[in-house]
mmCIF file of C-alpha atoms in Angstrom:
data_model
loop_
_atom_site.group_PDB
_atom_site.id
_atom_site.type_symbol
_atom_site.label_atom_id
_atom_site.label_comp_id
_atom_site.label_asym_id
_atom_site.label_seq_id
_atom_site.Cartn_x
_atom_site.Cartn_y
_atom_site.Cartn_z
ATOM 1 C CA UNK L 1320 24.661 17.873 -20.030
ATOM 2 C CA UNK L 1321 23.631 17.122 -16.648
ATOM 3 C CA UNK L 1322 20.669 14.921 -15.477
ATOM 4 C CA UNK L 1323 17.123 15.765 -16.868
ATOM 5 C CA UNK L 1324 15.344 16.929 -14.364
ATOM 6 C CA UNK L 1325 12.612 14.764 -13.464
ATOM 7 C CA UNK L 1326 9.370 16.529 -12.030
ATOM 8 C CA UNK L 1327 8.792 15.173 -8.272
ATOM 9 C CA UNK L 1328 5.817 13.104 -8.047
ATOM 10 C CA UNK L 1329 3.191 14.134 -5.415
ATOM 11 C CA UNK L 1330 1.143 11.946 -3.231
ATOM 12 C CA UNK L 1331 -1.457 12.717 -1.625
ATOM 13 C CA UNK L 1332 -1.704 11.439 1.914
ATOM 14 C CA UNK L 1333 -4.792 9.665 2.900
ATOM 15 C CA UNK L 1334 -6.711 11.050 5.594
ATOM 16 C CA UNK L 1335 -8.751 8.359 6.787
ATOM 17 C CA UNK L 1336 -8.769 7.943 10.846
ATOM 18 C CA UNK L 1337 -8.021 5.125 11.224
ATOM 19 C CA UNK L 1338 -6.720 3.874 14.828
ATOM 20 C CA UNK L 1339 -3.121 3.072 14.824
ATOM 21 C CA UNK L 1340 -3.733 -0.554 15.735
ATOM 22 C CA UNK L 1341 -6.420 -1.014 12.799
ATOM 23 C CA UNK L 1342 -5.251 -1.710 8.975
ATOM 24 C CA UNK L 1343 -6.571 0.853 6.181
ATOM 25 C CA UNK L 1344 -8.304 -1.916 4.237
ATOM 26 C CA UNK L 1345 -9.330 -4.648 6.223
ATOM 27 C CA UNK L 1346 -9.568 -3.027 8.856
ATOM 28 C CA UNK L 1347 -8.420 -5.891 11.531
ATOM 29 C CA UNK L 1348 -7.281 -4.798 14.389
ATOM 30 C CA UNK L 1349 -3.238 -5.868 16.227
ATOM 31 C CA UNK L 1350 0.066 -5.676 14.535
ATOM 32 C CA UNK L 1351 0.436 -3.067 11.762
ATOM 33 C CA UNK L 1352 3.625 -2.297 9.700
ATOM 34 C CA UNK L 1353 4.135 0.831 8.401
ATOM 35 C CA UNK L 1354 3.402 0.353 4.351
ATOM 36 C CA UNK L 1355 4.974 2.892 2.232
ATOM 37 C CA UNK L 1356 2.268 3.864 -0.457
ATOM 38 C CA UNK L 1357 4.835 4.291 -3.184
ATOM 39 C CA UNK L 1358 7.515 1.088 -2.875
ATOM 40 C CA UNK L 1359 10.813 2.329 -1.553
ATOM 41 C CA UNK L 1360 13.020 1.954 -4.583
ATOM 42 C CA UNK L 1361 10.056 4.078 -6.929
ATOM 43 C CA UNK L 1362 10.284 7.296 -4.572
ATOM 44 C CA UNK L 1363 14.075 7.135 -4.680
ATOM 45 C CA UNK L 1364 14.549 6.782 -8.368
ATOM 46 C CA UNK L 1365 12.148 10.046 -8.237
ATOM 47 C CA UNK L 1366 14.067 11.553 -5.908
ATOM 48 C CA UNK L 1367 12.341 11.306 -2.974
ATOM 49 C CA UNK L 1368 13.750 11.096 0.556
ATOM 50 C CA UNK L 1369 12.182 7.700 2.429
ATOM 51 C CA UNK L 1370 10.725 9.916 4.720
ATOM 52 C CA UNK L 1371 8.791 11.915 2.381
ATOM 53 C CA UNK L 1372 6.772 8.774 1.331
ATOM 54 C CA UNK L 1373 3.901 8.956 2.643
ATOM 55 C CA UNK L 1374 2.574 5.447 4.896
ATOM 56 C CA UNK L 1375 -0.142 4.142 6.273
ATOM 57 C CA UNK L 1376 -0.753 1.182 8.732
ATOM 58 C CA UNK L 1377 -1.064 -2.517 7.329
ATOM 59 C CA UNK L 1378 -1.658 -5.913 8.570
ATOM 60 C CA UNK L 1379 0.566 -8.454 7.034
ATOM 61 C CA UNK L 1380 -1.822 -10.457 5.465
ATOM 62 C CA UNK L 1381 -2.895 -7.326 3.440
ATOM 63 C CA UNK L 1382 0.542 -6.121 2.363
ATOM 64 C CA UNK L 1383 1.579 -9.116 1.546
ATOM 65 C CA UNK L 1384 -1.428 -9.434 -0.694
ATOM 66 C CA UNK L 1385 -0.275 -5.726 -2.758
ATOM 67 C CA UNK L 1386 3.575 -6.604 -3.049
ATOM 68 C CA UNK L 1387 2.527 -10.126 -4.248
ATOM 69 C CA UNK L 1388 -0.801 -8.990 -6.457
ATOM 70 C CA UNK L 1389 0.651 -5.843 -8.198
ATOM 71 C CA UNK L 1390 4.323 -4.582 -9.530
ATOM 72 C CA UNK L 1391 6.423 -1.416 -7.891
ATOM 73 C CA UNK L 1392 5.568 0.498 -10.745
ATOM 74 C CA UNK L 1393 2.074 -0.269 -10.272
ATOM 75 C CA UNK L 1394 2.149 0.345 -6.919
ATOM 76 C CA UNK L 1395 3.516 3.692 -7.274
ATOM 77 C CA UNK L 1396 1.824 4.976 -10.334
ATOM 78 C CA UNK L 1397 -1.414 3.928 -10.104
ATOM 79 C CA UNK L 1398 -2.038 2.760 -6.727
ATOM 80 C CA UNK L 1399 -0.608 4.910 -4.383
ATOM 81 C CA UNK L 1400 -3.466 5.989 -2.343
ATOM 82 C CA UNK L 1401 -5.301 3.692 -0.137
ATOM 83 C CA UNK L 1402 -8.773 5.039 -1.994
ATOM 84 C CA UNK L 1403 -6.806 3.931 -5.624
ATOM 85 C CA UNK L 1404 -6.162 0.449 -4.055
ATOM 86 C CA UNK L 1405 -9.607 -0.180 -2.294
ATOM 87 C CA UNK L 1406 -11.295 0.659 -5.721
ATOM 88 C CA UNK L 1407 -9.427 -2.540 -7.467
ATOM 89 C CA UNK L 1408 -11.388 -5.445 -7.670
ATOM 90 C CA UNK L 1409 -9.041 -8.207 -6.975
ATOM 91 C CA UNK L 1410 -8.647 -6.235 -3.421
ATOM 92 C CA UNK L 1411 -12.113 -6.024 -2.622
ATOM 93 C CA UNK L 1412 -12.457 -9.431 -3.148
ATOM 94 C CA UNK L 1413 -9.483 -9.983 -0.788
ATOM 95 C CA UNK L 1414 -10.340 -7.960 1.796
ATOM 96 C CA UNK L 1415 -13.539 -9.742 2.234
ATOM 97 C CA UNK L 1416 -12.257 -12.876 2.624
ATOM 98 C CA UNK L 1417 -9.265 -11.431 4.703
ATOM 99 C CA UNK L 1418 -12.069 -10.239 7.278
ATOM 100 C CA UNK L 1419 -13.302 -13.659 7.904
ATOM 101 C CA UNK L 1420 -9.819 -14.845 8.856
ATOM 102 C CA UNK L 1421 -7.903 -14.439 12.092
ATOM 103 C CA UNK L 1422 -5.215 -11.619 12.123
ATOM 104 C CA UNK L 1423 -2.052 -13.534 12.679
ATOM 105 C CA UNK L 1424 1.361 -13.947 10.730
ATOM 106 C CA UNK L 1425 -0.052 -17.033 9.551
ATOM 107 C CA UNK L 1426 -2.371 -15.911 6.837
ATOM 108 C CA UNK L 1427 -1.449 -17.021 3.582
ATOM 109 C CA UNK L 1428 -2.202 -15.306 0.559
ATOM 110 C CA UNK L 1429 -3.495 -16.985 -2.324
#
């Protein structure tokens, strides 16, 4: 028998304007990376092209915070919108202390 067919996930792309300079949950503004809502290696193993996975703009600080906080499976099964991730408490408390510091490379996350 061949593979099992595996039903494609679907994401739905947040909406929220946003400018392109600003990240979706702290919402400091200067360099962004692109942050793919579901981790890389989860939409391939679903069989998802990278460039179907939908992003959104990040500040390091705050991605690093995700990747470090939560798993890839987490990441793409239960928080793969940027509404999903603002509603978890541990990132609502980060975010607000996040805002008080200055957006540079040099943020460490606890």
């Amino acid at each position: 028998m061949g593979r099992k067919e595996r039903e494609q996930a679907s994401w739905i792309e947040d909406t929220q304007t946003q400018p392109l300079d600003a990240c979706v949950l702290c919402g400091r503004e200067g360099d962004m990376t692109d942050h793919h809502l579901v981790p890389k290696s989860q939409g391939r193993r679903q069989g998802v092209k990278l460039g179907e996975i939908p992003t959104v703009k990040m500040c390091a600080a705050c991605q690093g915070f995700l990747v470090k906080t939560f798993s890839n499976a987490q990441l793409a099964n239960e928080l793969n919108t940027v509404e999903a991730i603002r509603e978890r408490e541990e990132v609502q408390k980060f975010v607000k202390w996040v805002q008080k510091q200055p957006l540079s490379r040099g943020v460490r996350v606890h």
